[in-house]
Short mmCIF file of C-alpha atoms in Angstrom, two decimals:
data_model
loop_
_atom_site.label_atom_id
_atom_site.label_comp_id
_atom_site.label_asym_id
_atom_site.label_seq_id
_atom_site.Cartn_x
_atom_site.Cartn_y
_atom_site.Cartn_z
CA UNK C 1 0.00 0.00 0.00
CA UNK C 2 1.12 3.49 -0.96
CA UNK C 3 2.49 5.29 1.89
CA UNK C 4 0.13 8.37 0.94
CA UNK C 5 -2.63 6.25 1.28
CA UNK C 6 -1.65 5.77 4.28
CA UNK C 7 -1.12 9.05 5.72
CA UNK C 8 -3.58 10.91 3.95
CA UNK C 9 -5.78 13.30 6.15
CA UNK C 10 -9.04 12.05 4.38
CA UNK C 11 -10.53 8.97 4.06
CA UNK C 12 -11.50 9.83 0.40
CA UNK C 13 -7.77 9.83 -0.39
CA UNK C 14 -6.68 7.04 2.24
CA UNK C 15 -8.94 4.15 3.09
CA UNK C 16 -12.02 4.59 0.12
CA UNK C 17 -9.09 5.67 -2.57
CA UNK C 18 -9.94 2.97 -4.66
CA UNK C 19 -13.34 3.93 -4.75
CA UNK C 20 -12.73 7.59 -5.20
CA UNK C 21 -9.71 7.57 -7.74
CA UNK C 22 -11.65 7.76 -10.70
CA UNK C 23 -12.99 11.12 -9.87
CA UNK C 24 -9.20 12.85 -9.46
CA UNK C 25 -9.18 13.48 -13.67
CA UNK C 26 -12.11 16.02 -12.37
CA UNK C 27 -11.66 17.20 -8.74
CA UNK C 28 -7.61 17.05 -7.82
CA UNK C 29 -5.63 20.32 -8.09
CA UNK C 30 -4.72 19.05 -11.30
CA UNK C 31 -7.64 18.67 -12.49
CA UNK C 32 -8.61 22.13 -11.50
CA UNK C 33 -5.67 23.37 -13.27
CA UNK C 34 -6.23 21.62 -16.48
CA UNK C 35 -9.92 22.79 -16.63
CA UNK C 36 -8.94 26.28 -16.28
CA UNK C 37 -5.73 26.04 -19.07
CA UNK C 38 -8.69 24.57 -20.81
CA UNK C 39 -10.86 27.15 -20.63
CA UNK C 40 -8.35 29.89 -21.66
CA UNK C 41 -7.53 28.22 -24.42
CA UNK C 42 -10.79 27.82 -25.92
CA UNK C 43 -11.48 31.25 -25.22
CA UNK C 44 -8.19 32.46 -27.53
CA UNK C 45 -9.89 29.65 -29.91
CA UNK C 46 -12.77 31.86 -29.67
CA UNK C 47 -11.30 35.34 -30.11
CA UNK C 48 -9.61 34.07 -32.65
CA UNK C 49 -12.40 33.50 -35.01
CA UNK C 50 -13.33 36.82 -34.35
CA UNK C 51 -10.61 39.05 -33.85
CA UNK C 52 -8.85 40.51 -36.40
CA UNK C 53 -5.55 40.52 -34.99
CA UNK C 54 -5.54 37.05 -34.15
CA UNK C 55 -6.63 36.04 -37.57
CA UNK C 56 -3.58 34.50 -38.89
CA UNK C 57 -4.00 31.81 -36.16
CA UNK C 58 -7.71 30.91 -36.85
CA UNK C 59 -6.78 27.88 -38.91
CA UNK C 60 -7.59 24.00 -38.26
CA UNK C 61 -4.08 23.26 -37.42
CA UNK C 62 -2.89 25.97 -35.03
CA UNK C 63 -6.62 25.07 -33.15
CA UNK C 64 -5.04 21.59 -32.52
CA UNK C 65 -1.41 22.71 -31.75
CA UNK C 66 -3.48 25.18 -28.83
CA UNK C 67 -5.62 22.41 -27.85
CA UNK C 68 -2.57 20.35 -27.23
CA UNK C 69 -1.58 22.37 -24.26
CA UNK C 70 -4.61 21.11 -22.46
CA UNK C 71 -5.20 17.85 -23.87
CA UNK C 72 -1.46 16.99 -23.23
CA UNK C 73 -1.01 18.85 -19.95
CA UNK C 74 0.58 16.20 -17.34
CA UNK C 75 1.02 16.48 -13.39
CA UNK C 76 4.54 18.19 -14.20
CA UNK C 77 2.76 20.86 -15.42
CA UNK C 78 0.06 21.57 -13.20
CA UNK C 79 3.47 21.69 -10.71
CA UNK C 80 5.05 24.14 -12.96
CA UNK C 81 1.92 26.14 -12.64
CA UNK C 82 2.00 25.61 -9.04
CA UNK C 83 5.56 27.29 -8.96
CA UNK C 84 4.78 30.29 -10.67
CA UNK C 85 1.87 30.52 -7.80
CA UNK C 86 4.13 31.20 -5.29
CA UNK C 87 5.32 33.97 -7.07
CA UNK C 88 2.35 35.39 -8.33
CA UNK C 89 -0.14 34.67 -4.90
CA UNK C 90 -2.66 34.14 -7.53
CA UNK C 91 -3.50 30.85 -8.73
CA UNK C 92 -5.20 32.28 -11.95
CA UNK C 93 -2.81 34.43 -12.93
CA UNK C 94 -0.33 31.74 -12.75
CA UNK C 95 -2.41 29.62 -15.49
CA UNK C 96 -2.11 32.79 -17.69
CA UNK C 97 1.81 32.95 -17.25
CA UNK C 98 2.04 28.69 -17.92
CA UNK C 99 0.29 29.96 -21.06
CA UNK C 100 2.37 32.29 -22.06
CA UNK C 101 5.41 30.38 -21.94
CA UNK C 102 3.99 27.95 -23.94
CA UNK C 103 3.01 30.15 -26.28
CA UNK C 104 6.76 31.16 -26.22
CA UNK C 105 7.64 27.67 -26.93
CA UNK C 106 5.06 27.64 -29.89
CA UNK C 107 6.87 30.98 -31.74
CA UNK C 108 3.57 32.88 -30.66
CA UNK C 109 5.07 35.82 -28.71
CA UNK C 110 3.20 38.25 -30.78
CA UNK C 111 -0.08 37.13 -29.90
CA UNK C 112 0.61 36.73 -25.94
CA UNK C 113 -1.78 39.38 -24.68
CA UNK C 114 -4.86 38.10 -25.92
CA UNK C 115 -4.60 35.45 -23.60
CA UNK C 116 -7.34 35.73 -20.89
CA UNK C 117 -7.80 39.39 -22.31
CA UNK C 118 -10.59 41.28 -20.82
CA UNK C 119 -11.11 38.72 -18.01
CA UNK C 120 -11.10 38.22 -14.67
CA UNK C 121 -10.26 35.32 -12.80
CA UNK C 122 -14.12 34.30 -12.07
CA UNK C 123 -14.65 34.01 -15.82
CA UNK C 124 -12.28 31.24 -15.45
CA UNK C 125 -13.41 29.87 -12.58
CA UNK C 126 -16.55 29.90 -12.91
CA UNK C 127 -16.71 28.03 -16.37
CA UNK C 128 -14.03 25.66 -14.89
CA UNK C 129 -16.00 24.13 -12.12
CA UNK C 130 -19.48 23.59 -13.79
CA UNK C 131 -17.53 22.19 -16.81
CA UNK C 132 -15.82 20.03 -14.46
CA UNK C 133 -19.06 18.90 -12.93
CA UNK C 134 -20.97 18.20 -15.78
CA UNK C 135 -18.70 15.78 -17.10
CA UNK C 136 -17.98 14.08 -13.48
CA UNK C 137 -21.85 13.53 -13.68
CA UNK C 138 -21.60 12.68 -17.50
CA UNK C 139 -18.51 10.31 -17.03
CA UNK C 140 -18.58 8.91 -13.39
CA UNK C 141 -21.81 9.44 -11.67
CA UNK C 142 -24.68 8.81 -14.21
CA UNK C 143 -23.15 5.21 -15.33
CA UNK C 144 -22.31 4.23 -11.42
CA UNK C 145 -25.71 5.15 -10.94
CA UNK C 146 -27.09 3.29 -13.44
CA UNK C 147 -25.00 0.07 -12.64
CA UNK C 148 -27.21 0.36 -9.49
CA UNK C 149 -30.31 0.38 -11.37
CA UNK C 150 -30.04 -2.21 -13.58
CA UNK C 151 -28.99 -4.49 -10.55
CA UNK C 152 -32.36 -3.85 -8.68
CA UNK C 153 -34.35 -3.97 -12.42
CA UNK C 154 -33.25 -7.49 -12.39
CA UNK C 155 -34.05 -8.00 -8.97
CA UNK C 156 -37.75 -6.13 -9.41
CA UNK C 157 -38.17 -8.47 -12.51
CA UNK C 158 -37.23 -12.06 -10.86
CA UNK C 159 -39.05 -10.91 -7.91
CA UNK C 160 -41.81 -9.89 -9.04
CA UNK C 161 -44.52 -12.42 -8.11
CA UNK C 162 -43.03 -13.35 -4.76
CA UNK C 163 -45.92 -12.24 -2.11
CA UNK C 164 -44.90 -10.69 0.70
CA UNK C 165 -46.27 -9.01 4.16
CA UNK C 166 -46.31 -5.22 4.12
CA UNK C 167 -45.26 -2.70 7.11
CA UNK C 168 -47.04 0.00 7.93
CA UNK C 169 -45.86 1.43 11.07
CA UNK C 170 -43.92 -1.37 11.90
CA UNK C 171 -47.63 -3.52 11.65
CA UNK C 172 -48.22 -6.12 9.01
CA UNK C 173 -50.64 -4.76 6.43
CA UNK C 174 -52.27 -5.07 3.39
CA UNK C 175 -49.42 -7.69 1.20
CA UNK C 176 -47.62 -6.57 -1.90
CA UNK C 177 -44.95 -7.96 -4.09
CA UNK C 178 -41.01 -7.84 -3.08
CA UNK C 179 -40.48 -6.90 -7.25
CA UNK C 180 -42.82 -3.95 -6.73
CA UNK C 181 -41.29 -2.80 -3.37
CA UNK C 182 -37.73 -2.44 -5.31
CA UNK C 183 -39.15 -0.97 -8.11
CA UNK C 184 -40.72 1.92 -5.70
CA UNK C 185 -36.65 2.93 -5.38
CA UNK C 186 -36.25 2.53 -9.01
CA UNK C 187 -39.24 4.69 -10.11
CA UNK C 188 -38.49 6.96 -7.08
CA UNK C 189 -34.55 7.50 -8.56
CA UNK C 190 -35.06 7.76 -12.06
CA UNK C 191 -38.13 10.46 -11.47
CA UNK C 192 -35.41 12.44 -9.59
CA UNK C 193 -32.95 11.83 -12.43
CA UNK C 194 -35.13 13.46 -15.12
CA UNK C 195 -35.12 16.38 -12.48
CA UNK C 196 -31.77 16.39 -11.91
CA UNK C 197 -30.53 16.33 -15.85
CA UNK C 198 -33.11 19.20 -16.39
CA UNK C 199 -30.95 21.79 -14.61
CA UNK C 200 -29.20 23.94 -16.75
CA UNK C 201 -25.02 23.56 -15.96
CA UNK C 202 -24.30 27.53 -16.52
CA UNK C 203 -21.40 29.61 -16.01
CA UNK C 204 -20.59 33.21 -15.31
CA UNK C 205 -18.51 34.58 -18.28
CA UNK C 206 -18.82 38.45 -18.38
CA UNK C 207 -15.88 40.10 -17.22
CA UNK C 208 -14.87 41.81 -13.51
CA UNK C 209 -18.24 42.65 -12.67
CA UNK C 210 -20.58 41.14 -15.24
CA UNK C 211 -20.72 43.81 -18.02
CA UNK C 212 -17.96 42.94 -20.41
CA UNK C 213 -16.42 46.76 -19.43
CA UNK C 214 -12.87 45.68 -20.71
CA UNK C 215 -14.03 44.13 -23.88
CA UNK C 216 -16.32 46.85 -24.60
CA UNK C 217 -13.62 49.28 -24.70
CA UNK C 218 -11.41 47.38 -26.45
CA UNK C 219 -13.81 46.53 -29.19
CA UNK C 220 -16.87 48.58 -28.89
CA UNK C 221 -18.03 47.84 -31.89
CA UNK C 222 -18.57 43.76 -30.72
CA UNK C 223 -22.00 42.47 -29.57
CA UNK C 224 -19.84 41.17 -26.34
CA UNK C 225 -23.30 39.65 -24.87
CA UNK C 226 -23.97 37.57 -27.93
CA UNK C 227 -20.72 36.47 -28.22
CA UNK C 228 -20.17 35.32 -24.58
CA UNK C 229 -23.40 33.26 -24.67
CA UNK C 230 -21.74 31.69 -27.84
CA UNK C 231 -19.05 31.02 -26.60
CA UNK C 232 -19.81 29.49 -23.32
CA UNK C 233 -22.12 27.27 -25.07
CA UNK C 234 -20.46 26.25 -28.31
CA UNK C 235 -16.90 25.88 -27.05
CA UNK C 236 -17.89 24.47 -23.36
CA UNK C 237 -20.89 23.06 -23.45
CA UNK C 238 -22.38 25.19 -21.01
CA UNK C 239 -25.19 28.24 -20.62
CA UNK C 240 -24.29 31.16 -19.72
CA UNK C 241 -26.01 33.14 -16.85
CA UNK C 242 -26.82 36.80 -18.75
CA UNK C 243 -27.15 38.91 -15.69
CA UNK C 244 -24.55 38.59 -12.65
CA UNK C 245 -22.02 40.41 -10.44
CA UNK C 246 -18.14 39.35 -10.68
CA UNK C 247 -19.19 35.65 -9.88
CA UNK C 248 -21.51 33.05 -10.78
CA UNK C 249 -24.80 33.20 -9.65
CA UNK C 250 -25.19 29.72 -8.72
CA UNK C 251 -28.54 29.34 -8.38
CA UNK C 252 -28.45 27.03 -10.99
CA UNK C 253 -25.48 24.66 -9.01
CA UNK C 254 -27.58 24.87 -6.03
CA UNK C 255 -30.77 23.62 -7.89
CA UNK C 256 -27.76 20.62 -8.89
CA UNK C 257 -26.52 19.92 -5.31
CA UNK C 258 -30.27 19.58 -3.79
CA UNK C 259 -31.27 17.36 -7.03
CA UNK C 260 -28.31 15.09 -5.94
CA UNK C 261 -29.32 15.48 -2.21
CA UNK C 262 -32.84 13.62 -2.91
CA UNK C 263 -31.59 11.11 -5.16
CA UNK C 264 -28.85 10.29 -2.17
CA UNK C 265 -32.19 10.66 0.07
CA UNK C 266 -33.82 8.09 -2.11
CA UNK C 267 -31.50 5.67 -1.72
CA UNK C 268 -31.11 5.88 2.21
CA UNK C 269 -34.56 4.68 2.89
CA UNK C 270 -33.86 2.06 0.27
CA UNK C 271 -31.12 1.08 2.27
CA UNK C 272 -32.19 1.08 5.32
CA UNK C 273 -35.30 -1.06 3.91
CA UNK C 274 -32.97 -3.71 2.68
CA UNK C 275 -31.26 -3.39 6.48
CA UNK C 276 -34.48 -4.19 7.80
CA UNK C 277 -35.34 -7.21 5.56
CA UNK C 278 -31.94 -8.92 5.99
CA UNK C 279 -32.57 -8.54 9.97
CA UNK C 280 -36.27 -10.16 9.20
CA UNK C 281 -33.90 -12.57 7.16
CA UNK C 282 -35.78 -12.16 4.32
CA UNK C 283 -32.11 -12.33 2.90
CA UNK C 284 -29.19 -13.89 3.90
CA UNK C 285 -26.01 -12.85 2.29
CA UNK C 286 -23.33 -14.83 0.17
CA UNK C 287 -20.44 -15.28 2.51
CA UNK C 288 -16.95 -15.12 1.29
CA UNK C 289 -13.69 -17.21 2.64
CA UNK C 290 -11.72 -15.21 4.90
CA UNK C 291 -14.24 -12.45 5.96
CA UNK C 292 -15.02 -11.87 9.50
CA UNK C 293 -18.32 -10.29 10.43
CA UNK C 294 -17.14 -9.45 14.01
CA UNK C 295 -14.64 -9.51 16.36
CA UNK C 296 -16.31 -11.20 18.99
CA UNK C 297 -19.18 -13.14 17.27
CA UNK C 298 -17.79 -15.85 14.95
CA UNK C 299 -21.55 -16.30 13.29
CA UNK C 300 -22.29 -12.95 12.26
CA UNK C 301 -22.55 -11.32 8.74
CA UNK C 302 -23.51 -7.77 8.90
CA UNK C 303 -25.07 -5.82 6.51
CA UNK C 304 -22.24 -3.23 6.60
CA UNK C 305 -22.20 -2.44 2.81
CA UNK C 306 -25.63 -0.62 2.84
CA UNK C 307 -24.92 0.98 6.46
CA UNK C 308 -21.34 2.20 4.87
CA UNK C 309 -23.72 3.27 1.86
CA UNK C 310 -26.32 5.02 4.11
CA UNK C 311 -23.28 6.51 6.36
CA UNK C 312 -21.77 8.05 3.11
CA UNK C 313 -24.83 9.06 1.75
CA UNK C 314 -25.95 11.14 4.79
CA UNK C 315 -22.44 12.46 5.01
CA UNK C 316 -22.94 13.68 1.50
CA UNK C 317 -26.15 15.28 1.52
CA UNK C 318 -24.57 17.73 4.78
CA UNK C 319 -21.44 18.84 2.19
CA UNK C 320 -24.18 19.42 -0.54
CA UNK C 321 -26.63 21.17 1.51
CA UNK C 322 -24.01 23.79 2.73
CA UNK C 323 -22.88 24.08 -0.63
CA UNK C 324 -26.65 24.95 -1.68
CA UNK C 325 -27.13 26.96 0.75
CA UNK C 326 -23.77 29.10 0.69
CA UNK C 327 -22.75 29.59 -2.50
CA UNK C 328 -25.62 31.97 -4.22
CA UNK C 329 -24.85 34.26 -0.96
CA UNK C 330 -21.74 36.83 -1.83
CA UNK C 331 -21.32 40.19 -0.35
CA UNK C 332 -22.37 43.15 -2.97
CA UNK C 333 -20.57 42.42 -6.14
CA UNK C 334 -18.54 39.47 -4.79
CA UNK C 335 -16.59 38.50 -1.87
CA UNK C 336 -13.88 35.25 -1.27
CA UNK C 337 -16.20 33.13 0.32
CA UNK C 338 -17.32 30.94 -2.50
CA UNK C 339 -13.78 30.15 -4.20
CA UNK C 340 -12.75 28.37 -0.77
CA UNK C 341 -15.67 26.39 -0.59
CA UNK C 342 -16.78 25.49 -3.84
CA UNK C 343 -13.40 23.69 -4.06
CA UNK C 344 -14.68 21.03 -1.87
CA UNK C 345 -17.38 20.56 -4.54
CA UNK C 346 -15.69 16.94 -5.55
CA UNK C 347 -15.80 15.72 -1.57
CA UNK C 348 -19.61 15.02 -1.29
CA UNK C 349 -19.56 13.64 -4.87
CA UNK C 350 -16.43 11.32 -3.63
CA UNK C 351 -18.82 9.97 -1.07
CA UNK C 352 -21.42 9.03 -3.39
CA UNK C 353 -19.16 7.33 -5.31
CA UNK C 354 -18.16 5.20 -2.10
CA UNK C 355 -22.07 4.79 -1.14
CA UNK C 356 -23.09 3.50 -4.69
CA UNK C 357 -19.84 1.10 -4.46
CA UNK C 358 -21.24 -0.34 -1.28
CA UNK C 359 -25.15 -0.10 -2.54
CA UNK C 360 -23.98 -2.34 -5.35
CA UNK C 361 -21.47 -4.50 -3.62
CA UNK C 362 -24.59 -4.96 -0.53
CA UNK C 363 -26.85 -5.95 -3.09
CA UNK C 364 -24.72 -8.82 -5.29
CA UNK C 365 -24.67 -10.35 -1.51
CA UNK C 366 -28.31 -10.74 -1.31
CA UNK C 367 -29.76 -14.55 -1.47
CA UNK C 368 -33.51 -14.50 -1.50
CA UNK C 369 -34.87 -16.05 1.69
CA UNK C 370 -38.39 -17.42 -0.14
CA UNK C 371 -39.16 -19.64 3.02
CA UNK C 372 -38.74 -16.92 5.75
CA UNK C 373 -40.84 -14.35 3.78
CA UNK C 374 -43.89 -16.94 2.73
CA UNK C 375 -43.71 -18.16 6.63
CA UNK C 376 -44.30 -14.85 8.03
CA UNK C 377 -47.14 -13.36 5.38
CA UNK C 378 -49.04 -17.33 5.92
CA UNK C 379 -48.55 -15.97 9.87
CA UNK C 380 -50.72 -12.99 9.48
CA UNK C 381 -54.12 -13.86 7.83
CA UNK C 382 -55.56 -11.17 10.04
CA UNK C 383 -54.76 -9.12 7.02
CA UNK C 384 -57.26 -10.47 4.47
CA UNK C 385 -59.84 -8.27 7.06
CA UNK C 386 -59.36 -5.53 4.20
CA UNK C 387 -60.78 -7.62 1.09
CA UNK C 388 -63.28 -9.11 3.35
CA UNK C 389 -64.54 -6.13 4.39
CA UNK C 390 -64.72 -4.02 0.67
CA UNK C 391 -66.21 -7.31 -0.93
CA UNK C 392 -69.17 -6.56 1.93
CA UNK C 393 -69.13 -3.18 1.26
CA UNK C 394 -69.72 -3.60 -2.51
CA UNK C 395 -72.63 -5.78 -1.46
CA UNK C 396 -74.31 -3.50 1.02
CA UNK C 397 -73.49 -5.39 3.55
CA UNK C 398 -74.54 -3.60 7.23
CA UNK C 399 -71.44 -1.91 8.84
CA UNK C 400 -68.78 -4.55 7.10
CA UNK C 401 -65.94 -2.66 8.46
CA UNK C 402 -66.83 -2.74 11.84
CA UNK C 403 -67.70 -6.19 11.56
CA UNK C 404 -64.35 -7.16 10.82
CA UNK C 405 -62.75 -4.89 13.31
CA UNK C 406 -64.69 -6.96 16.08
CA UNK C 407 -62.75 -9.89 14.49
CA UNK C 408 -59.26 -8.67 14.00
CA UNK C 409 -58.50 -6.68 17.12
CA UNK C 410 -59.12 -9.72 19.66
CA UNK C 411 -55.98 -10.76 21.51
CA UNK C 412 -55.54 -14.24 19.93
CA UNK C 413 -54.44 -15.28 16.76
CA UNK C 414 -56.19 -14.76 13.43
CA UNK C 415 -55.96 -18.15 11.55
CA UNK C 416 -57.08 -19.15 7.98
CA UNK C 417 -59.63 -21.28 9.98
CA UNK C 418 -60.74 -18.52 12.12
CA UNK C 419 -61.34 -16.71 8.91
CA UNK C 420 -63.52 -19.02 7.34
CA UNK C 421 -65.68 -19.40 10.45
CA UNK C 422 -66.19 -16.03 10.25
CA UNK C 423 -67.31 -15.84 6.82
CA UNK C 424 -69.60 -18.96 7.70
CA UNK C 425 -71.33 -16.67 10.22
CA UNK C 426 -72.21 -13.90 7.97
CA UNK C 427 -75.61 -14.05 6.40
CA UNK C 428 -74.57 -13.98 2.55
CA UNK C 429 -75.07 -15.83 -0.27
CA UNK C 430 -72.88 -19.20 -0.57
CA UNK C 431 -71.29 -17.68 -3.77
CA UNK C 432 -70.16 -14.55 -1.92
CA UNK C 433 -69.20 -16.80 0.99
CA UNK C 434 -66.52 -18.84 -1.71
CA UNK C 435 -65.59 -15.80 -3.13
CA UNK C 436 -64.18 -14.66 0.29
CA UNK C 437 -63.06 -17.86 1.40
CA UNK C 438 -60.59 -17.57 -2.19
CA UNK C 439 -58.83 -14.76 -0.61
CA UNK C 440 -55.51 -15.55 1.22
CA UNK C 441 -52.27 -13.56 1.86
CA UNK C 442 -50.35 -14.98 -1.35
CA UNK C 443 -52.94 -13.64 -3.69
CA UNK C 444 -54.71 -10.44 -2.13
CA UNK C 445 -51.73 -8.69 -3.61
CA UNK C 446 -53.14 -6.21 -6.16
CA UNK C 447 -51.81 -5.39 -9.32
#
C-alpha cells in the first residue's frame, strides 16, 4: 500500500481511494488546473475566429497545436503552474503565465496578450467548475448510478410475483410484491434523475463585474453579450447566466446539489429497507472465505455495505446542503467566500461514489430467503380483514368494516380457519361466501 494512502488526512484519499480515484481526472488540483488552461484556451480559440488581430491563427491546425496544451497537460505541469503561484499569490494568474510560456515555446510571442484578455479570474473559474461537474456527472456518476439500477431492475423483474407481508408502522398490512417494493426505489430515482438532468449547468462569463467593461472598450463595436453566450455554449458546453455580479450566480449549481441530495435521500430509505429485511432474514447474504463479520461473534454477517452506503450518503447530503445553501450568498458584487468552498465541490460527490460502491457491492450479496418471507405473510391472515370487508361493502353489507374490526383486534391469533368461520357466520349468499373464502395472503396482492 502506498504510503500516501496511508497518511492521507481524508478517508477519500486514504482508506475509500480505490473507490474515489476515478474522480481525481475532475476534482484534484490538477484537475482544477487543467480545466482552467482549458478554458483559456478555448477562449483564444474563440477570439480568434473573431478578432482581427488574431486572424492568422484561426486555422484547423494551429486550433489543434493550442488544444494540445490542455489535452497533453501532465502532473509536471500543473506543478510548474504551481511554482509560478508562489510567485504570483494568484493561482489564476499563474495559469495565464504557464500559457504564455507555452506560447513562447510555440513561436507565438506576438499574440501573448490576448490570452485571458478582458477577463477576470471568475470568468475562469466559474466556467471551470461547472464544466468540471458536468462531465464528473456525465462520465462517473450517471453510469455508477445506473449500474445500481439495472442491478435492482433485475431484482424487481425475478421478484416480481413473490408475495410478501407489508409494514405500515412497523404492523403487518395489506401484502404486496417484493419486485414492486424495489421498483418503488427505481421509479423513485429515475423520477429524480429526469429532475436532476433538467438543470441547466451555466457559467458566469462576463468580465470583472458582469458587463464585459474591458471588452467593450477594447472593441466597442462587438455584440460582447452575444458572443459570450456563444461562446460558453459552443466551445464548453455550457449556458451562460446573462445577468450577474463578478461571480456566478449559482442558483443554478444549487438547484444541482439539492437534485443530488434527494436522489442520495432516495437511496437511504432504500437502504435502510434492505437493512431491515436482511434482519427479518428475508435475505441472507453470500459469505466469502476469509471475511469476519465481528470480532467477537464468529456467526455474524452484517449488513455493513448498505450501512457504509447510508453513512456516506448522509455524510454527503450535509457537504451538498451547505454548498446549496452558501454559495448563491456573496457580499455586494462578490466576496472570497465561495472560491474556498466550492473547491470542496468533488468531496460530497467522492462519497457518493463510495455509497453507490457499497449499494452495489450490498446488493450482489443478497440470497432471496423465499421460506422466511412466505412463513411470516401465511402468519398474518388477520390481514385479508381488508378484502373481506370491501367485498361486503360492494354488497351492502350492514357496517362490514366494523364487523371485521370486532374480528381482527381480539388478543388471539387470526388463523385461515378462524377466517372461514367467520365468513360462515355472515348471512350472505354461498357464492359470496366462496368468493371470500378464495382470498388468502399470497394472492390479495393487487396489481
Amino acid at each position: 500500500m502506498e504510503l500516501s494512502i496511508l497518511t492521507a488526512t481524508s478517508p477519500i484519499d486514504g482508506r475509500y481511494r480505490e473507490k474515489t480515484e476515478n474522480l481525481s481526472g475532475y476534482f484534484s488540483e490538477w484537475a482544477l488546473i487543467r480545466y482552467r488552461v482549458r478554458v483559456e484556451i478555448e477562449y483564444f480559440i474563440f477570439l480568434s475566429e473573431h478578432l482581427p488581430q488574431l486572424k492568422p491563427l484561426n486555422q484547423a491546425e494551429m486550433k489543434e497545436r493550442l488544444r494540445n496544451i490542455y489535452r497533453l497537460f501532465s502532473t509536471d505541469d500543473a506543478a510548474h503552474v504551481k511554482e509560478i503561484e508562489k510567485i504570483t499569490n494568484h493561482d489564476v494568474k499563474a495559469v495565464e503565465y504557464f500559457i504564455k510560456e507555452r506560447f513562447d515555446g510555440l513561436s507565438l510571442q506576438a499574440y501573448k496578450e490576448f490570452i485571458h484578455f478582458g477577463l477576470t479570474s471568475q470568468d475562469i473559474n466559474n466556467t471551470a467548475f461547472p464544466l468540471m461537474i458536468k462531465e464528473s456527472l456525465e462520465e462517473v456518476y450517471y453510469p455508477e448510478i445506473q449500474s445500481a439500477l439495472d442491478i435492482l431492475k433485475r431484482y424487481a423483474e425475478e421478484w416480481k410475483e413473490i408475495p410478501m407481508l407489508a409494514k405500515t408502522h412497523g404492523q403487518p398490512a395489506s401484502p404486496t410484491r417484493l419486485g414492486k417494493e424495489i421498483m418503488v426505489f427505481v421509479y423513485r430515482v429515475e423520477q429524480q434523475l429526469k429532475l436532476l438532468k433538467a438543470v441547466p449547468l451555466s457559467a458566469k462569463f462576463g468580465g470583472a463585474t458582469g458587463n464585459f467593461n474591458a471588452h467593450k472598450v477594447a472593441f466597442p463595436d462587438y455584440e460582447w453579450h452575444q458572443m459570450g453566450n456563444t461562446f460558453v455554449r459552443d466551445f464548453l458546453g455550457l449556458e451562460r447566466e446573462e445577468w450577474t455580479t463578478q461571480i456566478s450566480n449559482y442558483d443554478n449549481l444549487a438547484a444541482l446539489f439539492n437534485g443530488l441530495s434527494r436522489i442520495n435521500t432516495v437511496f437511504i430509505d432504500m437502504c435502510r429497507d434492505f437493512w431491515q429485511y436482511i434482519s427479518m432474514e428475508y435475505f441472507k447474504q453470500k459469505i466469502k472465505a476469509g471475511e469476519v463479520g465481528s470480532s467477537a461473534m464468529p456467526h455474524k454477517v452484517n449488513p455493513i455495505d448498505f450501512e457504509n452506503a447510508e453513512g456516506n450518503l448522509g455524510f454527503a447530503n450535509a457537504l451538498l446542503a451547505y454548498l446549496a445553501a452558501k454559495l448563491p450568498v456573496s457580499r455586494l458584487q462578490r466576496d472570497l467566500t465561495d472560491s474556498t468552498v466550492i473547491r470542496n465541490v468533488g468531496v460530497p460527490l467522492a462519497h457518493i461514489g463510495i455509497a453507490f460502491a457499497g449499494m452495489v457491492k450490498g446488493l450482489d450479496k443478497l440470497l432471496l430467503n423465499r421460506e422466511a418471507i412466505a412463513n411470516e405473510l401465511n402468519s398474518h391472515w388477520a390481514v385479508v380483514a381488508e378484502a373481506i370487508q370491501t367485498i361486503l361493502r360492494r354488497e351492502n353489507y350492514p357496517k362490514p368494516y366494523e364487523t371485521l374490526k370486532e374480528l381482527t383486534r381480539v388478543n388471539e391469533e387470526i388463523t385461515e380457519q378462524s377466517i372461514h368461520n367467520f365468513i360462515d357466520s355472515l348471512n350472505l349468499d354461498e357464492t359470496i361466501k366462496n368468493e371470500l373464502k378464495t382470498v388468502t395472503p399470497q394472492n390479495y396482492v393487487g396489481v
